[in-house]
Short mmCIF file of C-alpha atoms in Angstrom, two decimals:
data_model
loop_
_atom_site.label_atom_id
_atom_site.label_comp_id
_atom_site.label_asym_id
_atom_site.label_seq_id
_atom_site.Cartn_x
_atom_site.Cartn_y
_atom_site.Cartn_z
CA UNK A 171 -13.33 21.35 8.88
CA UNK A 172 -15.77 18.67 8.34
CA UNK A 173 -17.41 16.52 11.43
CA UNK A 174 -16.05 13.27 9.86
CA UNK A 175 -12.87 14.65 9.44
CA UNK A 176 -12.98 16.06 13.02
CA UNK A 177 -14.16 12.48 14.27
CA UNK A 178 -11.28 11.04 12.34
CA UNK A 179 -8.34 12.89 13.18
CA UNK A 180 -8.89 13.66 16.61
CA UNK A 181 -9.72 10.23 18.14
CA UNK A 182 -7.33 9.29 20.79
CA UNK A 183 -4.25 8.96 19.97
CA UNK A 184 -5.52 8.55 16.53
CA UNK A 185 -2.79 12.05 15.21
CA UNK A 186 -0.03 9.91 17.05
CA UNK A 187 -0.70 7.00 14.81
CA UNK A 188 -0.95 9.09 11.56
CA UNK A 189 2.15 10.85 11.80
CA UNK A 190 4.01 7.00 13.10
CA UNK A 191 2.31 6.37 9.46
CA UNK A 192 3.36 9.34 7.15
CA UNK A 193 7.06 8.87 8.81
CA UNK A 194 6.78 4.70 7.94
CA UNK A 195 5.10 5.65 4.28
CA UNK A 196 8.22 8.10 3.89
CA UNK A 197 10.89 5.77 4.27
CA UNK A 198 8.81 2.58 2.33
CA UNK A 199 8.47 4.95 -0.84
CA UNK A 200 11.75 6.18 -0.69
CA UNK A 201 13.10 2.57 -0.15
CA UNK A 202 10.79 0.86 -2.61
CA UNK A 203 10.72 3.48 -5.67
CA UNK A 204 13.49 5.39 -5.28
CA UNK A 205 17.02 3.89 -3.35
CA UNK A 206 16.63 0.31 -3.73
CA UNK A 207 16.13 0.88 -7.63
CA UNK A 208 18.41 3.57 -8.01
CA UNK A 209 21.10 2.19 -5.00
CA UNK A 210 21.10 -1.34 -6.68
CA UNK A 211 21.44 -0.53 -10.23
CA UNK A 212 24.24 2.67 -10.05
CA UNK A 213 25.79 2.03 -6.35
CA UNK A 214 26.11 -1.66 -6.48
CA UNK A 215 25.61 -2.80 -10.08
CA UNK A 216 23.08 -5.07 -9.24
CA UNK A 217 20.28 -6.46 -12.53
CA UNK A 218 16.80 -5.67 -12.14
CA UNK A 219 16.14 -8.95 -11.49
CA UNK A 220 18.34 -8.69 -8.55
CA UNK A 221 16.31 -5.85 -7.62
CA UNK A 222 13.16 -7.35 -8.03
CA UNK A 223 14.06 -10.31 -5.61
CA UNK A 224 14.64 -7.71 -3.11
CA UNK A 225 11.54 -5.97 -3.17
CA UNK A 226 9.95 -9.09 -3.32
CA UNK A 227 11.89 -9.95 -0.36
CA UNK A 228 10.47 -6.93 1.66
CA UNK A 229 7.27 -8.46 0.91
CA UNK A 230 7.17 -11.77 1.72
CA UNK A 231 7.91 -10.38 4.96
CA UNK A 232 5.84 -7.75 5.38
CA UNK A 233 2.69 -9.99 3.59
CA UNK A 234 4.30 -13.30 5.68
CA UNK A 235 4.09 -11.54 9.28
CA UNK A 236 0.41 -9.48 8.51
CA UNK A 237 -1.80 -12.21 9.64
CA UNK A 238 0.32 -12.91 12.76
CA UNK A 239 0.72 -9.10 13.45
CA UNK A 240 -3.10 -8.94 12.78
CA UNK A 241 -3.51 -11.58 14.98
CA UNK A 242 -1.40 -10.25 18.10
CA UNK A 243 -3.08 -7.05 17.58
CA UNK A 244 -6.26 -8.39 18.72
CA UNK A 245 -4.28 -9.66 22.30
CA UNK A 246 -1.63 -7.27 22.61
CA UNK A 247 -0.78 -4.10 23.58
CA UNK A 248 -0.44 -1.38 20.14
CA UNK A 249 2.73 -0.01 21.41
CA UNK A 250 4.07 -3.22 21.71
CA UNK A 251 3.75 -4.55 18.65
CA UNK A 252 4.32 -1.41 16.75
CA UNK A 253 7.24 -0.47 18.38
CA UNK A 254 9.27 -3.94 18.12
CA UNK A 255 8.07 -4.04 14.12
CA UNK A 256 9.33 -0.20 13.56
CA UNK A 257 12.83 -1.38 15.36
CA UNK A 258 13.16 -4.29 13.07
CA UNK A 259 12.86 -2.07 9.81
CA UNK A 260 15.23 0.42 11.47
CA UNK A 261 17.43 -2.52 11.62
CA UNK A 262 16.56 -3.44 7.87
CA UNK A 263 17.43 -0.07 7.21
CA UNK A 264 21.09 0.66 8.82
CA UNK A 265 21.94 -2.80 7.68
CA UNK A 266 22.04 -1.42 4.29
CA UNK A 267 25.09 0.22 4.27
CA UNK A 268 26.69 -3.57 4.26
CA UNK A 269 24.59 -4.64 1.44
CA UNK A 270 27.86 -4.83 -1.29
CA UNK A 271 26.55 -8.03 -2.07
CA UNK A 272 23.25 -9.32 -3.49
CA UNK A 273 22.05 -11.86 -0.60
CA UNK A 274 22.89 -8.83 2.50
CA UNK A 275 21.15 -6.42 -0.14
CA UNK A 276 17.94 -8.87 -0.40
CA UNK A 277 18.70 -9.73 3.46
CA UNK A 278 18.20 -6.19 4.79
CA UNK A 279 15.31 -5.59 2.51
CA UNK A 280 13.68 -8.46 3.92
CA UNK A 281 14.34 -7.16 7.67
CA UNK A 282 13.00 -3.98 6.74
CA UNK A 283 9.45 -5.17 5.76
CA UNK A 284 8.88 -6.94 8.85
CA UNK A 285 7.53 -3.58 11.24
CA UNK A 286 5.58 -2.13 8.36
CA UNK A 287 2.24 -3.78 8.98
CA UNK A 288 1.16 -2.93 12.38
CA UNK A 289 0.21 0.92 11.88
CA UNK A 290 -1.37 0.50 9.01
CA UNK A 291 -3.68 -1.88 10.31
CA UNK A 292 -4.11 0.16 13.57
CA UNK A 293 -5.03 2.83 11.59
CA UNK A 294 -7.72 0.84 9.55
CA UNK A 295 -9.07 -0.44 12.54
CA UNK A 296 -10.25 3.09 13.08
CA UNK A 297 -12.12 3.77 10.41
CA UNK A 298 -15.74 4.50 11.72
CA UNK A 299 -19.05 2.27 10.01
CA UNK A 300 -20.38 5.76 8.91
CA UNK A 301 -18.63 7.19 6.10
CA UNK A 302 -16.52 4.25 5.49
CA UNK A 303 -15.04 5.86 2.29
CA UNK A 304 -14.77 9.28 3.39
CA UNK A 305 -12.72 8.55 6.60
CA UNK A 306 -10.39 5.95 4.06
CA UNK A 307 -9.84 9.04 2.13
CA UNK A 308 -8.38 10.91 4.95
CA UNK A 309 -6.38 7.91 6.08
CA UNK A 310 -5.58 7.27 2.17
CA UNK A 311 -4.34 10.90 1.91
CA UNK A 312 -1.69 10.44 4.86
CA UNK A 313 -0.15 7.56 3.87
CA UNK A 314 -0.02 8.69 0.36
CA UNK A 315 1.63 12.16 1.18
CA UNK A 316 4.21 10.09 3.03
CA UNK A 317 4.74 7.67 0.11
CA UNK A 318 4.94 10.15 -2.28
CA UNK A 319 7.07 12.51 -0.86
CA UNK A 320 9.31 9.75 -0.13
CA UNK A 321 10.75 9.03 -3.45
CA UNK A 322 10.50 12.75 -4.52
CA UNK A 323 12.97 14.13 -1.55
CA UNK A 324 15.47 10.68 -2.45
CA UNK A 325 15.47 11.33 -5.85
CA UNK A 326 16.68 15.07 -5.53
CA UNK A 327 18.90 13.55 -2.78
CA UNK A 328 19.85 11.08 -4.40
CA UNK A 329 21.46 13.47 -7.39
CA UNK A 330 23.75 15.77 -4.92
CA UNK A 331 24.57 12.61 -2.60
CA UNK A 332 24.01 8.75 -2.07
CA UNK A 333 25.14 8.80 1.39
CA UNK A 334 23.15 11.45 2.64
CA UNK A 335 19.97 10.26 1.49
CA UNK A 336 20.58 6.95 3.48
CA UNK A 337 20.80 8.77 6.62
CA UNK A 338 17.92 10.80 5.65
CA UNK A 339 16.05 7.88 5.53
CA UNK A 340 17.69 6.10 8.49
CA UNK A 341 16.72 8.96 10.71
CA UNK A 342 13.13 9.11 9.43
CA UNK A 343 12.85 5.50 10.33
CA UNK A 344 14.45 6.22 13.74
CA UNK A 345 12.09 9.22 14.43
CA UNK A 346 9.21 6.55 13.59
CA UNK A 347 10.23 4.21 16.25
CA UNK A 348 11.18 6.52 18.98
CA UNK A 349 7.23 8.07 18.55
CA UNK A 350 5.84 4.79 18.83
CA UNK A 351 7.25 3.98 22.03
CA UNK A 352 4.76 7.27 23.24
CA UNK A 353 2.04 4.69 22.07
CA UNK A 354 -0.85 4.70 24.90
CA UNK A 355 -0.33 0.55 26.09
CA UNK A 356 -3.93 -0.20 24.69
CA UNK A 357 -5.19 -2.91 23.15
CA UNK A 358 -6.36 -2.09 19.83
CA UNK A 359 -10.14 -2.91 19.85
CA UNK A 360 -12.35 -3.67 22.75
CA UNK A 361 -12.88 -7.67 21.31
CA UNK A 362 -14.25 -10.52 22.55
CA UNK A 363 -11.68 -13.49 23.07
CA UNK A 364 -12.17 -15.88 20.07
CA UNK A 365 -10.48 -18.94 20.14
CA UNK A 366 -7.87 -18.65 17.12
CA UNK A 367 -9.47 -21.22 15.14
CA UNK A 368 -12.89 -20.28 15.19
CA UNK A 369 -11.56 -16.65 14.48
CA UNK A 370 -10.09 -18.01 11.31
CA UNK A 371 -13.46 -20.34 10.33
CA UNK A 372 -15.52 -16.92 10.26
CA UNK A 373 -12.72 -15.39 8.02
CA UNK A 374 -12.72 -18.41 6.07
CA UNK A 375 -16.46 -17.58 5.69
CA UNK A 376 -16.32 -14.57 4.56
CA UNK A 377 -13.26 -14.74 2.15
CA UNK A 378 -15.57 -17.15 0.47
CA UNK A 379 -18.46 -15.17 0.57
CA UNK A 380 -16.18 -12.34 -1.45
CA UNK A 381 -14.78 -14.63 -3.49
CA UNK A 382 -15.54 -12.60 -6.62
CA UNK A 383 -13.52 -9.82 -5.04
CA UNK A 384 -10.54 -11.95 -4.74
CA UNK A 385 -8.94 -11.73 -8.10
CA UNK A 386 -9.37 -7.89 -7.94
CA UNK A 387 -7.74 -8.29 -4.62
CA UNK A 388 -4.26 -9.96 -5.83
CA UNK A 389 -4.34 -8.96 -9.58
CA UNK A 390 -3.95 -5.37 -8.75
CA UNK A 391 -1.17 -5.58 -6.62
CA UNK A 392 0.37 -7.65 -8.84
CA UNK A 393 0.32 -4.99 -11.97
CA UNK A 394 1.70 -2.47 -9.20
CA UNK A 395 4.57 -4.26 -7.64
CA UNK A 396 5.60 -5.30 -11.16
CA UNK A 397 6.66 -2.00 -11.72
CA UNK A 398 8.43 -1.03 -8.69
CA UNK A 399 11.99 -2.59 -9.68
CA UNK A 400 11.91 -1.12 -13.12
CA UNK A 401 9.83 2.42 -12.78
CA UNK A 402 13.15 4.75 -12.58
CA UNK A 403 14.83 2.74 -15.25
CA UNK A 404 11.59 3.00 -17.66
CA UNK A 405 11.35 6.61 -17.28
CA UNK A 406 15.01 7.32 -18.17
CA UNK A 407 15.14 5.01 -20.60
CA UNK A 408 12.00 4.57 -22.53
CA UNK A 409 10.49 8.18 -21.22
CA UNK A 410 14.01 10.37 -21.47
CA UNK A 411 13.56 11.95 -18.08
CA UNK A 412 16.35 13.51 -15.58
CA UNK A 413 15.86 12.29 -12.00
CA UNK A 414 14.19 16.00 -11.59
CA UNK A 415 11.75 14.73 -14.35
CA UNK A 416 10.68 11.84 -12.79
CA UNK A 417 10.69 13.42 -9.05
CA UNK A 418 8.12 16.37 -10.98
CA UNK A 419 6.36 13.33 -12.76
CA UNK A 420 5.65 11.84 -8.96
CA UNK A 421 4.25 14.83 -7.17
CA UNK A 422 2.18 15.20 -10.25
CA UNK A 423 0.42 11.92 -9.97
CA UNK A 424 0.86 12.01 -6.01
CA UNK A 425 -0.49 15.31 -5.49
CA UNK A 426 -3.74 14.44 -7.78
CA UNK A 427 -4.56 11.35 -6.24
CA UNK A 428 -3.97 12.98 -2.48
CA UNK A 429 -6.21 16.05 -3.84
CA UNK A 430 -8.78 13.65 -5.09
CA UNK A 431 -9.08 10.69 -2.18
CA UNK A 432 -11.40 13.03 0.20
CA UNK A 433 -13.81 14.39 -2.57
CA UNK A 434 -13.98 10.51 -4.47
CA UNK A 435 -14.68 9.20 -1.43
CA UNK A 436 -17.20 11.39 -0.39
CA UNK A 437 -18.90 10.85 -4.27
CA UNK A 438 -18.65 6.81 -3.84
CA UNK A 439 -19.82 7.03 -0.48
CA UNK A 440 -22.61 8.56 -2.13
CA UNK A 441 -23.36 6.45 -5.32
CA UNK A 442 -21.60 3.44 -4.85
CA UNK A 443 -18.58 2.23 -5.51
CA UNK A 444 -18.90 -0.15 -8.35
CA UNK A 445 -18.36 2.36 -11.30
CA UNK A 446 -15.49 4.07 -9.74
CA UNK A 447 -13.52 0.96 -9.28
CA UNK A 448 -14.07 0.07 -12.97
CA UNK A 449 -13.66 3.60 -14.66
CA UNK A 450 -10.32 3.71 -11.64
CA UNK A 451 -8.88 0.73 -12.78
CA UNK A 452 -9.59 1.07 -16.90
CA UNK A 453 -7.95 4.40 -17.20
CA UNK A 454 -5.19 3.30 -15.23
CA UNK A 455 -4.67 0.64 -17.35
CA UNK A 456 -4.85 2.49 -20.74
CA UNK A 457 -2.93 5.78 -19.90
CA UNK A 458 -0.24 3.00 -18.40
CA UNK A 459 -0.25 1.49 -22.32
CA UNK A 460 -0.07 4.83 -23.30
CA UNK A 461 3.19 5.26 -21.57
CA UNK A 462 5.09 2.53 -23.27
CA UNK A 463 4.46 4.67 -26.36
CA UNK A 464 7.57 7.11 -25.35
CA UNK A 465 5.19 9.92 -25.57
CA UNK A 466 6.77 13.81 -25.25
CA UNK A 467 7.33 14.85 -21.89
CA UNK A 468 4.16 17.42 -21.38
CA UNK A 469 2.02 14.22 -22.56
CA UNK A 470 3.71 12.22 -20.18
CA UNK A 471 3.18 14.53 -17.50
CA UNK A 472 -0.41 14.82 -18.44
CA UNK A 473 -1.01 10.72 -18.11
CA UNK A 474 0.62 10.78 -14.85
CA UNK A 475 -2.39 13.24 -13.45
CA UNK A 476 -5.38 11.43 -14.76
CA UNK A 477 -3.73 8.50 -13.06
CA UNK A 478 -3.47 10.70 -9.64
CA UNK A 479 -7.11 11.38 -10.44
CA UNK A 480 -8.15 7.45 -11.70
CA UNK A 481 -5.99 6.62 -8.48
CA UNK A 482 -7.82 8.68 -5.83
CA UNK A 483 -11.10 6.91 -7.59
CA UNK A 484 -10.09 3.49 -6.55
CA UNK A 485 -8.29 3.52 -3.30
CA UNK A 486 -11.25 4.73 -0.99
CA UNK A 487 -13.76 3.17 -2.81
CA UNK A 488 -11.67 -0.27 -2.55
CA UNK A 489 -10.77 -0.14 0.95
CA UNK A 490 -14.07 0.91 2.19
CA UNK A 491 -15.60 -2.32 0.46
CA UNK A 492 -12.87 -4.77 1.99
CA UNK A 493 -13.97 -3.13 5.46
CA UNK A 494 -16.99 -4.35 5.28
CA UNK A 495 -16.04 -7.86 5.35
CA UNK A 496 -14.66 -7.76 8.08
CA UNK A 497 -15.86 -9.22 11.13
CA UNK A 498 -16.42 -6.71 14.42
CA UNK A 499 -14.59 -8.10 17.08
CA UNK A 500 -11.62 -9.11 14.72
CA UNK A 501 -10.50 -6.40 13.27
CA UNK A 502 -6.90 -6.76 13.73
CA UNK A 503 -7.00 -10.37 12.24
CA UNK A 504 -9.55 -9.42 9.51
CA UNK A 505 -7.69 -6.67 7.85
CA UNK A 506 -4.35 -8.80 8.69
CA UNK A 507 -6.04 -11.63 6.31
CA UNK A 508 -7.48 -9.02 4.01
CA UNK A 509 -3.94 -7.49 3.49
CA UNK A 510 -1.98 -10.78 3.35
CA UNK A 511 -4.36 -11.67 0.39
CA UNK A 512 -3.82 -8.49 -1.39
CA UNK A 513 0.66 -9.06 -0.50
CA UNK A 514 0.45 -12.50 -2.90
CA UNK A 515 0.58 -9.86 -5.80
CA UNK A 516 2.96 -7.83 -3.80
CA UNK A 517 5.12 -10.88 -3.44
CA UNK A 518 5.32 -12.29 -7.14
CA UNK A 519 4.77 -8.53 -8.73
CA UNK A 520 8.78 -7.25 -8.36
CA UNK A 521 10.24 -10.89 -9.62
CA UNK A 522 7.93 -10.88 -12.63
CA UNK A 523 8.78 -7.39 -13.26
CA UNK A 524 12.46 -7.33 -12.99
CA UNK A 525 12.72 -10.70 -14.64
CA UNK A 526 10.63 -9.36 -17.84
CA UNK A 527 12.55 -6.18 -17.81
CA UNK A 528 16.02 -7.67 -17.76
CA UNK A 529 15.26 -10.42 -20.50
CA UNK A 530 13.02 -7.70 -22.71
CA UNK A 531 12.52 -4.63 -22.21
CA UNK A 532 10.90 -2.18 -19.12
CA UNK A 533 8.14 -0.67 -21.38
CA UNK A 534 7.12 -4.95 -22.05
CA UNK A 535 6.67 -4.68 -18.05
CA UNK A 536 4.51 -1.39 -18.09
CA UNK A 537 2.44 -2.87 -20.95
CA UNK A 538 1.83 -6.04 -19.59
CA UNK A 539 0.66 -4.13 -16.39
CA UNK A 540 -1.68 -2.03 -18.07
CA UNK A 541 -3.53 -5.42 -19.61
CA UNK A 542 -3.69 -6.72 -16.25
CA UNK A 543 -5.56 -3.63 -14.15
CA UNK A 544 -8.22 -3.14 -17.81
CA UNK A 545 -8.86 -7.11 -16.86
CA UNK A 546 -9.46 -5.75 -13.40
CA UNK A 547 -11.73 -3.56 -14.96
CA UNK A 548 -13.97 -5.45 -17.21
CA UNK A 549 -14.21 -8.33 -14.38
CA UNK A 550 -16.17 -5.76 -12.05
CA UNK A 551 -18.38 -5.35 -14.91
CA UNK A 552 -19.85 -8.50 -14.76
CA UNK A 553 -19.46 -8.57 -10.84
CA UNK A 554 -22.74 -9.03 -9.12
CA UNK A 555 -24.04 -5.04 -7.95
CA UNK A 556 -25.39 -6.74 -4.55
CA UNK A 557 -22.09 -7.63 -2.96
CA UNK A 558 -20.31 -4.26 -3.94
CA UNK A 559 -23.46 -2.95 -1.14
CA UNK A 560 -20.82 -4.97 1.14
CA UNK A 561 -20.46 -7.70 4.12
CA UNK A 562 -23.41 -6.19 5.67
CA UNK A 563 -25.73 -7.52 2.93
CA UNK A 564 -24.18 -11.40 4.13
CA UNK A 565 -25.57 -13.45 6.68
CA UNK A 566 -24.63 -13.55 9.90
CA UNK A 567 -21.96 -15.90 10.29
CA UNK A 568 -21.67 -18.15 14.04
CA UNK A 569 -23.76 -15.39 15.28
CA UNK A 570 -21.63 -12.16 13.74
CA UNK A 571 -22.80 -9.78 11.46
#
């Protein structure tokens, strides 16, 4: 077991936090790419576009409430905000079983992204200056083991029986909350008190001194939450896969990009991160055109683990260059901003998606998807090499670093 890894996991209460976070992750990707897709379309008979308001719904929510949560982070106790968010989704959750109707169905997604925020920040927050991209890998490989095996255990649920996967996921989202209240009542940073405004000036500052990173920022999640309404429909319908298929087609590109977060992060911690964001996002985006070309299933399962891999390139590299941007001393509110700038493609991704894929065609949405993250791509070519060395390389700004 490696010292950073050691350092990472045992902080205090840092393995509380990551399994509050793998529980979370379980129920989002279950939620997000598995039931709401599935539940809408064969329970309730509900269009993608439908579908796509809901998930956008969940996060306008979750992307509305990160720079307050961010923000109350930085005052107030972790357990208290994490465990009022978790009982909110809970709430999201159970009200599901009522959502016959489109507006409780977009309703109780909407609840349900309000108490996702607050862990995830807490757990970025911990990230350690040294080996920025190592320790995201570790934190990456949690939440993406709970993600992934999310969807995987609905989907095989989801074949035998619809109403036992909801209470699957209900109870995972109870278990969630009832370990957060076991939250230690500490603040989640030592910080200095900031008035609110100037805390927001020296964001201001440095969201404009990354500027360039910005379209990177929202384009990506964009492309990404464009195909969340549509993914199970595209690979039944354009891809010919069973349920099992596309649960096997998961934990091959989950279990890649888990296997490969640790060692790319190490690598980019190493040689910097600006080719493996723009090899990451180009083979994403050309093995996800590949896909609308209804290859055989063995090909299909082949593109889904160099995306794991291209995947696994990306996320730690990405992450570890947004955390340098942010100011010490607001590290709630920074990664709160940070994140609600990277939700606007959350936010619009789902409607765009299921509104394309309900007036065309789900491989048009997959396509179009796969333009948008080799744009990503060729930006960073161009991008200036000094500001992928990261915030520390700015100048100070009202006397922060």
């Amino acid at each position: 077991m490696s010292k950073a890894f050691t350092k990472f996991f045992f902080q205090s209460d840092m393995l509380l936090y990551l399994t509050i976070l793998f529980l979370v992750e379980f129920v989002r990707g279950a939620a997000l790419i598995s039931f709401l897709p599935i539940y809408g379309d064969k329970a309730l008979g509900l269009d993608l576009d439908v579908i796509g308001a809901a998930i956008t719904a969940h996060y306008i929510t979750d992307t509305g409430l990160k720079l307050a949560i961010g923000y109350l982070l930085d005052r107030l106790s972790i357990r208290t905000v994490v465990s009022i968010g978790l009982l909110f989704s809970l709430i999201g959750i159970a009200a599901l079983q009522f959502a016959d109707i489109p507006w409780v169905f977009i309703t109780a997604a909407a609840i349900y992204g309000i108490g996702i925020s607050p862990i995830w920040i807490v757990c970025l927050t911990r990230v350690k200056e040294d080996q920025r991209a190592t320790q995201m890998g570790f934190l990456y490989t949690v939440w993406l083991v709970g993600l992934g095996s999310g969807p995987v255990v609905t989907n095989l649920l989801l074949d035998f029986n619809l109403e036992i996967t909801y209470w699957v996921m209900t109870g995972v989202a109870l278990a969630a909350w009832v370990m957060s209240l076991f939250i230690k009542g500490s603040r989640s940073v030592h910080i200095d008190i900031v008035p609110f405004r100037e805390q927001l000036a020296i964001l201001g500052s440095r969201l404009k001194d990354m500027k360039l990173l910005l379209p990177g920022m929202v384009l990506q999640t964009l492309g990404a939450g464009m195909l969340l309404p549509i993914l199970p429909s595209f690979a039944v319908n354009s891809l010919g896969m069973s349920a099992t298929h596309y649960s096997i087609l998961l934990i091959i590109g989950g279990g890649c990009t888990v296997v490969g977060l640790i060692p790319m992060g190490k690598l980019s911690d190493t040689f910097g991160k600006k080719w493996f964001l723009i090899v990451g996002f180009l083979a994403f985006g050309i093995i996800l055109i590949a896909l609308t070309q209804k290859p055989p299933l063995a090909l299909a399962l082949f593109w889904a683990f160099v995306l794991g891999v291209s995947y696994a390139a990306v996320l730690p590299a990405w992450n570890a260059l947004l955390a340098t941007f942010v100011p010490p001393g607001q590290q709630g509110l920074g990664w709160g901003v940070f994140s609600t700038v990277e939700g606007i493609g959350g936010i619009v991704g789902p409607l765009i998606g299921g509104f394309i894929a309900t007036r065309y065609h789900e491989a048009s949405v997959v396509g179009l998807a796969g333009i948008m993250f080799m744009i990503i791509s060729l930006f960073y070519v161009f991008f200036p090499f000094r500001l992928f060395k990261g915030g520390e390389e700015l100048p100070p700004v009202n006397g922060m670093k």
